[in-house]
Each structure stands twice: as C-alpha cells, then as structure tokens.
Short mmCIF file of C-alpha atoms in Angstrom, two decimals:
data_model
loop_
_atom_site.label_atom_id
_atom_site.label_comp_id
_atom_site.label_asym_id
_atom_site.label_seq_id
_atom_site.Cartn_x
_atom_site.Cartn_y
_atom_site.Cartn_z
CA UNK A 1 -6.14 -16.69 26.88
CA UNK A 2 -2.19 -16.75 27.55
CA UNK A 3 -1.25 -16.98 23.89
CA UNK A 4 -3.74 -13.79 23.16
CA UNK A 5 -1.93 -11.98 25.83
CA UNK A 6 1.50 -12.90 24.49
CA UNK A 7 0.80 -12.28 21.00
CA UNK A 8 -0.57 -8.66 21.94
CA UNK A 9 2.53 -8.10 24.21
CA UNK A 10 4.98 -8.97 20.98
CA UNK A 11 3.16 -6.88 18.73
CA UNK A 12 3.18 -3.97 21.21
CA UNK A 13 6.77 -4.45 21.40
CA UNK A 14 7.32 -4.13 17.72
CA UNK A 15 5.19 -1.00 17.47
CA UNK A 16 6.93 0.50 20.30
CA UNK A 17 10.24 -0.40 18.81
CA UNK A 18 9.31 1.27 15.60
CA UNK A 19 8.19 4.36 16.97
CA UNK A 20 11.31 4.68 18.89
CA UNK A 21 13.33 4.39 15.62
CA UNK A 22 10.89 6.68 13.55
CA UNK A 23 11.93 9.17 16.20
CA UNK A 24 15.52 8.86 15.45
CA UNK A 25 15.32 8.98 11.78
CA UNK A 26 16.41 11.76 9.77
CA UNK A 27 13.81 14.28 8.56
CA UNK A 28 12.85 15.07 5.27
CA UNK A 29 11.61 13.83 1.84
CA UNK A 30 11.02 9.73 1.74
CA UNK A 31 12.97 7.73 -0.59
CA UNK A 32 10.53 5.10 -2.40
CA UNK A 33 7.41 7.52 -2.44
CA UNK A 34 5.72 4.75 -4.54
CA UNK A 35 5.08 2.87 -1.24
CA UNK A 36 2.41 5.45 -0.76
CA UNK A 37 0.32 4.70 -3.39
CA UNK A 38 -2.39 2.40 -2.97
CA UNK A 39 -2.56 -1.24 -4.50
CA UNK A 40 -5.97 -3.08 -5.19
CA UNK A 41 -9.16 -1.25 -6.82
CA UNK A 42 -11.22 -2.57 -3.91
CA UNK A 43 -8.97 -1.09 -1.14
CA UNK A 44 -8.68 2.22 -2.79
CA UNK A 45 -12.36 2.54 -3.85
CA UNK A 46 -13.07 1.78 -0.09
CA UNK A 47 -11.13 5.03 0.64
CA UNK A 48 -8.06 2.98 1.74
CA UNK A 49 -9.52 1.96 4.88
CA UNK A 50 -8.07 -1.15 4.97
CA UNK A 51 -6.22 -2.22 8.22
CA UNK A 52 -9.16 -4.12 9.59
CA UNK A 53 -10.18 -6.16 6.16
CA UNK A 54 -9.30 -9.50 5.83
CA UNK A 55 -9.49 -12.23 3.13
CA UNK A 56 -8.07 -10.53 -0.02
CA UNK A 57 -4.56 -11.22 -1.60
CA UNK A 58 -4.00 -7.58 -2.35
CA UNK A 59 -4.19 -6.98 1.40
CA UNK A 60 -0.48 -7.97 1.66
CA UNK A 61 0.11 -4.50 0.40
CA UNK A 62 -1.42 -2.88 3.63
CA UNK A 63 -1.69 -5.19 6.57
CA UNK A 64 -0.05 -8.71 5.98
CA UNK A 65 -2.56 -9.83 8.77
CA UNK A 66 -5.32 -9.48 6.49
CA UNK A 67 -4.25 -12.31 3.71
CA UNK A 68 -5.67 -15.07 5.78
CA UNK A 69 -7.94 -17.23 3.82
CA UNK A 70 -10.58 -19.39 5.55
CA UNK A 71 -13.05 -20.04 2.54
CA UNK A 72 -10.27 -20.16 -0.28
CA UNK A 73 -7.25 -22.36 -0.87
CA UNK A 74 -5.91 -20.11 -3.39
CA UNK A 75 -6.36 -16.40 -4.70
CA UNK A 76 -4.60 -14.43 -7.25
CA UNK A 77 -4.84 -10.66 -7.81
CA UNK A 78 -3.69 -8.40 -10.67
CA UNK A 79 -4.15 -4.46 -10.77
CA UNK A 80 -3.23 -1.89 -13.23
CA UNK A 81 -3.17 1.77 -12.09
CA UNK A 82 -3.31 4.70 -14.63
CA UNK A 83 -1.69 6.99 -12.33
CA UNK A 84 -1.03 10.72 -12.38
CA UNK A 85 1.62 12.06 -14.94
CA UNK A 86 1.16 9.04 -17.34
CA UNK A 87 2.81 6.77 -14.54
CA UNK A 88 1.83 3.29 -14.46
CA UNK A 89 1.51 0.90 -11.45
CA UNK A 90 1.28 -2.63 -11.93
CA UNK A 91 0.92 -4.99 -9.28
CA UNK A 92 0.34 -8.73 -8.40
CA UNK A 93 -0.37 -11.24 -5.41
CA UNK A 94 -0.86 -14.70 -4.89
CA UNK A 95 -2.08 -16.01 -1.42
CA UNK A 96 -2.31 -19.85 -0.39
CA UNK A 97 -4.01 -21.35 2.61
CA UNK A 98 -1.78 -23.84 4.29
CA UNK A 99 -4.85 -24.64 6.70
CA UNK A 100 -3.35 -24.51 10.49
CA UNK A 101 -0.02 -23.47 9.54
CA UNK A 102 -1.39 -20.26 8.06
CA UNK A 103 -1.50 -18.21 4.78
CA UNK A 104 1.36 -17.48 2.64
CA UNK A 105 1.73 -14.95 0.08
CA UNK A 106 4.07 -13.55 -2.67
CA UNK A 107 3.70 -10.07 -4.34
CA UNK A 108 5.23 -7.81 -6.79
CA UNK A 109 4.75 -4.27 -7.58
CA UNK A 110 6.50 -2.05 -10.36
CA UNK A 111 5.80 1.86 -10.84
CA UNK A 112 7.21 4.04 -13.34
CA UNK A 113 7.57 5.70 -16.59
CA UNK A 114 9.82 5.46 -19.83
CA UNK A 115 11.28 7.81 -22.31
CA UNK A 116 11.69 11.00 -20.25
CA UNK A 117 13.56 13.45 -21.96
CA UNK A 118 17.15 14.22 -20.82
CA UNK A 119 18.52 17.30 -20.13
CA UNK A 120 22.18 16.24 -19.53
CA UNK A 121 25.22 18.53 -18.68
CA UNK A 122 27.86 17.38 -20.98
CA UNK A 123 31.29 19.03 -21.51
CA UNK A 124 32.40 17.74 -25.11
CA UNK A 125 35.97 18.46 -26.02
CA UNK A 126 37.00 19.00 -22.26
CA UNK A 127 38.48 15.57 -21.16
CA UNK A 128 39.18 17.13 -17.51
CA UNK A 129 35.69 18.24 -16.91
CA UNK A 130 34.17 14.80 -18.43
CA UNK A 131 36.13 12.97 -15.97
CA UNK A 132 34.53 14.91 -13.12
CA UNK A 133 31.07 14.56 -14.58
CA UNK A 134 28.77 12.16 -12.37
CA UNK A 135 26.27 11.49 -15.09
CA UNK A 136 28.31 9.77 -17.88
CA UNK A 137 25.47 8.63 -20.09
CA UNK A 138 24.44 10.32 -23.38
CA UNK A 139 21.28 9.09 -24.46
CA UNK A 140 18.53 11.73 -25.48
CA UNK A 141 15.96 10.04 -22.70
CA UNK A 142 15.62 7.98 -19.68
CA UNK A 143 13.73 5.75 -17.77
CA UNK A 144 12.62 5.58 -14.15
CA UNK A 145 11.53 2.15 -12.51
CA UNK A 146 10.51 1.45 -8.92
CA UNK A 147 10.03 -2.21 -8.06
CA UNK A 148 8.73 -4.18 -4.78
CA UNK A 149 9.34 -7.68 -4.28
CA UNK A 150 7.50 -9.08 -1.16
CA UNK A 151 6.58 -12.22 0.99
CA UNK A 152 3.93 -12.53 3.28
CA UNK A 153 3.00 -14.94 5.89
CA UNK A 154 -0.15 -14.79 8.36
CA UNK A 155 -1.69 -16.96 10.98
CA UNK A 156 -4.68 -17.07 13.26
CA UNK A 157 -2.88 -17.74 16.80
CA UNK A 158 -6.51 -17.84 17.83
CA UNK A 159 -10.15 -17.83 16.42
CA UNK A 160 -10.36 -14.01 16.80
CA UNK A 161 -6.59 -12.91 16.41
CA UNK A 162 -4.51 -12.96 13.31
CA UNK A 163 -1.10 -11.65 13.26
CA UNK A 164 1.00 -11.18 9.98
CA UNK A 165 4.61 -10.31 8.50
CA UNK A 166 6.08 -9.15 5.47
CA UNK A 167 9.50 -9.21 4.21
CA UNK A 168 10.00 -6.51 1.33
CA UNK A 169 12.54 -5.63 -1.32
CA UNK A 170 12.72 -2.50 -2.74
CA UNK A 171 14.45 -0.99 -5.51
CA UNK A 172 14.40 2.36 -7.53
CA UNK A 173 16.16 2.74 -10.85
CA UNK A 174 16.72 6.11 -12.44
CA UNK A 175 18.60 6.08 -15.63
CA UNK A 176 21.72 4.00 -14.59
CA UNK A 177 21.67 4.62 -11.22
CA UNK A 178 20.13 1.93 -8.79
CA UNK A 179 19.46 1.97 -4.86
CA UNK A 180 17.92 -0.82 -2.87
CA UNK A 181 16.51 -1.30 0.56
CA UNK A 182 14.89 -4.02 2.77
CA UNK A 183 11.96 -3.45 5.07
CA UNK A 184 9.24 -5.03 6.80
CA UNK A 185 5.57 -4.81 7.63
CA UNK A 186 3.77 -6.36 11.02
CA UNK A 187 0.01 -6.32 11.36
CA UNK A 188 -2.72 -7.59 13.30
CA UNK A 189 -6.58 -8.04 13.14
CA UNK A 190 -8.81 -8.97 15.88
CA UNK A 191 -12.50 -9.90 15.25
CA UNK A 192 -15.01 -9.03 18.21
CA UNK A 193 -17.38 -11.29 17.21
CA UNK A 194 -20.52 -9.23 16.62
CA UNK A 195 -21.49 -7.73 13.40
CA UNK A 196 -18.45 -8.66 11.51
CA UNK A 197 -16.68 -6.01 13.87
CA UNK A 198 -12.92 -6.20 13.59
CA UNK A 199 -10.21 -3.85 14.67
CA UNK A 200 -6.71 -3.81 13.27
CA UNK A 201 -2.98 -2.39 13.58
CA UNK A 202 -0.14 -2.20 11.32
CA UNK A 203 3.40 -0.82 10.80
CA UNK A 204 4.57 -0.58 7.42
CA UNK A 205 7.92 -0.13 5.78
CA UNK A 206 10.16 -0.30 8.77
CA UNK A 207 13.46 -0.66 7.43
CA UNK A 208 16.59 0.92 5.98
CA UNK A 209 17.10 4.20 3.92
CA UNK A 210 17.58 4.15 0.30
CA UNK A 211 20.93 5.67 -0.71
CA UNK A 212 21.54 7.50 -4.08
CA UNK A 213 25.35 8.43 -4.40
CA UNK A 214 26.05 10.04 -0.70
CA UNK A 215 22.42 10.59 0.38
CA UNK A 216 20.28 8.32 2.09
CA UNK A 217 16.70 8.88 2.03
CA UNK A 218 14.23 7.07 4.62
CA UNK A 219 11.25 4.91 3.02
CA UNK A 220 7.65 5.91 4.37
CA UNK A 221 7.34 4.62 7.50
CA UNK A 222 3.72 4.21 8.48
CA UNK A 223 1.63 3.55 11.58
CA UNK A 224 -2.23 2.96 11.35
CA UNK A 225 -4.92 1.49 13.67
CA UNK A 226 -8.12 0.85 11.89
CA UNK A 227 -11.82 -0.82 12.65
CA UNK A 228 -14.52 -2.14 10.28
CA UNK A 229 -18.12 -3.14 11.06
CA UNK A 230 -20.99 -4.60 9.32
CA UNK A 231 -24.12 -2.77 10.87
CA UNK A 232 -26.43 -4.37 8.05
CA UNK A 233 -26.34 -7.92 6.71
CA UNK A 234 -28.30 -10.72 5.75
CA UNK A 235 -27.83 -13.83 3.68
CA UNK A 236 -27.28 -11.86 0.17
CA UNK A 237 -26.61 -8.10 1.23
CA UNK A 238 -23.99 -6.41 3.43
CA UNK A 239 -23.18 -2.90 4.70
CA UNK A 240 -19.64 -2.46 5.73
CA UNK A 241 -18.02 0.74 7.06
CA UNK A 242 -14.37 1.41 8.20
CA UNK A 243 -12.29 4.00 9.38
CA UNK A 244 -8.43 4.04 9.50
CA UNK A 245 -6.13 6.54 11.85
CA UNK A 246 -2.83 6.71 9.61
CA UNK A 247 0.30 8.16 10.87
CA UNK A 248 3.13 8.45 8.36
CA UNK A 249 6.48 9.41 9.56
CA UNK A 250 6.70 12.36 7.36
CA UNK A 251 3.09 13.92 7.57
CA UNK A 252 0.34 14.81 9.67
CA UNK A 253 -2.56 12.43 11.08
CA UNK A 254 -4.67 10.88 8.44
CA UNK A 255 -8.11 9.71 8.63
CA UNK A 256 -9.35 7.12 5.95
CA UNK A 257 -12.92 6.58 5.79
CA UNK A 258 -14.79 4.24 3.69
CA UNK A 259 -17.97 2.28 2.94
CA UNK A 260 -19.37 -0.60 0.71
CA UNK A 261 -22.77 -2.26 0.09
CA UNK A 262 -22.66 -5.46 -1.57
CA UNK A 263 -25.90 -7.11 -2.73
CA UNK A 264 -26.87 -10.33 -3.75
CA UNK A 265 -23.28 -11.47 -2.84
CA UNK A 266 -22.34 -10.36 -6.42
CA UNK A 267 -22.29 -6.62 -6.98
CA UNK A 268 -20.46 -4.07 -4.90
CA UNK A 269 -20.39 -0.20 -4.43
CA UNK A 270 -17.83 1.69 -2.73
CA UNK A 271 -16.80 5.15 -1.49
CA UNK A 272 -14.41 6.60 0.62
CA UNK A 273 -12.45 9.65 1.66
CA UNK A 274 -9.36 10.73 3.46
CA UNK A 275 -9.87 13.26 6.10
CA UNK A 276 -6.83 15.95 6.87
CA UNK A 277 -5.54 14.61 3.55
CA UNK A 278 -6.92 16.42 0.49
CA UNK A 279 -5.34 19.91 0.39
CA UNK A 280 -3.00 19.80 2.88
CA UNK A 281 0.17 21.78 2.96
CA UNK A 282 3.34 22.37 4.52
CA UNK A 283 2.85 25.29 6.49
CA UNK A 284 5.27 27.30 4.29
CA UNK A 285 8.47 29.17 5.45
CA UNK A 286 9.27 32.82 5.80
CA UNK A 287 10.69 32.54 2.36
CA UNK A 288 8.02 30.82 0.20
CA UNK A 289 4.54 30.05 0.54
CA UNK A 290 2.67 26.97 1.71
CA UNK A 291 3.02 24.05 -0.93
CA UNK A 292 0.36 21.41 -0.87
CA UNK A 293 1.68 17.93 -0.02
CA UNK A 294 -1.54 15.98 -0.70
CA UNK A 295 -3.55 15.86 -3.93
CA UNK A 296 -5.92 13.03 -3.46
CA UNK A 297 -9.87 13.52 -2.99
CA UNK A 298 -12.92 11.37 -3.10
CA UNK A 299 -12.65 7.63 -4.11
CA UNK A 300 -15.50 5.88 -5.65
CA UNK A 301 -15.63 2.06 -6.89
CA UNK A 302 -17.66 -0.62 -8.04
CA UNK A 303 -16.84 -4.70 -8.42
CA UNK A 304 -18.45 -7.44 -9.69
CA UNK A 305 -17.72 -11.13 -8.19
CA UNK A 306 -19.25 -14.55 -9.83
CA UNK A 307 -18.19 -18.10 -10.17
CA UNK A 308 -16.77 -19.62 -13.29
CA UNK A 309 -16.27 -23.30 -13.92
CA UNK A 310 -16.11 -23.72 -9.99
CA UNK A 311 -13.27 -20.76 -9.54
CA UNK A 312 -14.43 -17.45 -8.10
CA UNK A 313 -13.90 -14.52 -10.26
CA UNK A 314 -13.90 -10.81 -9.05
CA UNK A 315 -13.52 -7.43 -11.14
CA UNK A 316 -13.10 -4.15 -9.36
CA UNK A 317 -12.74 -0.83 -10.51
CA UNK A 318 -11.83 2.53 -8.46
CA UNK A 319 -11.79 6.19 -9.74
CA UNK A 320 -9.82 8.89 -7.42
CA UNK A 321 -10.01 12.28 -7.95
CA UNK A 322 -7.18 14.56 -7.90
CA UNK A 323 -6.49 18.43 -7.20
CA UNK A 324 -5.51 19.92 -10.39
CA UNK A 325 -4.15 16.73 -12.29
CA UNK A 326 -5.81 14.00 -13.81
CA UNK A 327 -8.02 11.54 -11.96
CA UNK A 328 -6.67 8.05 -11.29
CA UNK A 329 -8.19 4.80 -12.55
CA UNK A 330 -7.45 1.31 -11.25
CA UNK A 331 -8.69 -2.28 -12.35
CA UNK A 332 -8.14 -5.22 -10.31
CA UNK A 333 -8.83 -8.80 -11.87
CA UNK A 334 -8.96 -11.62 -9.04
CA UNK A 335 -9.41 -15.26 -8.86
CA UNK A 336 -9.89 -17.86 -6.49
CA UNK A 337 -10.18 -21.54 -5.70
CA UNK A 338 -12.04 -23.32 -3.16
#
C-alpha cells in the first residue's frame, strides 16, 4: 500500500511541475508539430484514445506506461502513414520484457517531404547584399525532415499500477537549417480489476524549445487522462470502449473516444472520434476571420492477428477523414515472440 501511495504522489508531483512550467512558457505556435500526428494504425483507428491501453510496442509514442509486456517477451512494430500534402510518416518501435525489472523500448519516427520548390531571395551581382543574405543555398528545391529518437521504460510497481518514462531526442531540418530539443514523457496505467477496466494519465513532450535562428518555439506539451473498459468479453471475443480527456498547451480541451470489437481473437474492427476537435477554430480577431485549427474527422480501422511459426503477427489499417484535404491512411505490421 505504501508503494502505491508513494508512486501516485511522485506522479502527481511530476504532473504539477509540468503544469506549472506550461503556464510560464511563451504563447504562440508550437514547433515540432509532427509530434501531434498519431503513430500506429491500431491506436489511431481507435480514435487515439490510448492513454489507458497496454501491451503494445507503439504505445511508447503515447503513454510509456503502456508498453509493459506480460504475455510477450519481444514486440516489434512498423508503421507507415500516408499523411496530408504528400507528407509521409514512418515509425518503428521495439520492446523487450525484462521480467521483474520491467519493459524497455526503443523507437524512431521520421516525418517529412522532399523536393519542395524553393523560392529563394537572391541578389546576383551584388556582393554586399549577398553577404547579408541569410539563405546562402542556391538549389531549386529543398527538403524538410522531422526526426524523433526515443527510449522508454515501464515497470509494474504493483500488480495493478504501471509507471513509465520516455526520453526523446527531437530534430527538425529545413533545407540546411537544423534545430534540436530534448524532452520527456511520463505516464501511468492503473488496473481496477473488473471488466478489464483501466485508468491512465500521461504528460507528453515536457522539454525545451526548438530554436531556428533567434526564434525559439515550444514543443507541443500535452496532458491527458483516460480510461478503457471491456463491458463484454468471453474466451474468443471482446468489446473495448475508451475515452481520453486531452489538454494540449496550445489548444482547447479535447475528448478522444474509441471502440474496438475483436472476435475469434483474430479479427478486430475499430472506430473513433475526437470531440471538440474537428472543425474547431481559433475564434478570429478584429482583423481577420476565424481559422480552423484542426482538420481530422472520424477514424476507422481493422486488424488481423495470427500465429506464424510460433511468432505472433498482426496487421492493422486505419483511415482518418480530413476536412477539405485528402484522407490519411496508416498501416502497421507488428511481430511478437513469447
């Protein structure tokens, strides 16, 4: 009982510190916006209501406490996301169960686009102006690439409570300019013990600013609490419902909801929706009309899980509708070993 109380107190201290820091950080647009784009077809197809889910390697990109493995010794997952405006997202995660020590994980994500036409301000024939020019590149196009490396650790401090932490290295490169930052995620998942009912909490992207030239942009600090429950389950089938309350530092309060039905322990269908998210605008100003700040709509998904030569194999797909823009499609391939 003392271990539970101590763990909860430590977690509350971390959350309080993070909230206090968030209140003092500068307002304005976030840097590293790619960190807001969900990883994992299963998670996104579930409406991104992932705070209280466990046992999946891709959970390290959401709640580090959710990577805890009980049935598997090793998990590896790969995700491809065809995002808007021809941008692609690729992510890989691997987790390993160290028994009573806990579960460790490593992850990497890339997000970017190549061959963007460059409209450069150049001053040919005027050496004085050329010397003052910030952009010294001359190519007709440029690339941008966001990169994330992370290491996660989760441990069950009791039979009901799991805690996790993630260390992140974040990099953004645009043309020949690069900015980096360090950040941390903290999370917890508590199992109530009836109907697979769990509650969770997480802080994501607690860290420094990304600085290009003399301008520093805060990374997208986010707080979330959530719950998941399986009101129906038997040996082969299960219905799971989940809801997250998510508060980003630079946005209003969101509610992520999701549902998943798995039958024959093999095929899953999922759906989710983000309340107070789709179509939300910034209210506008006296000089301009309101601008929409979010474009995602409903998410749908499906998955297939089987055993091949003693290894678990899972394939998941998700579809996310977008306002005006093309829909996003994600595919995740995951392997597990007992």
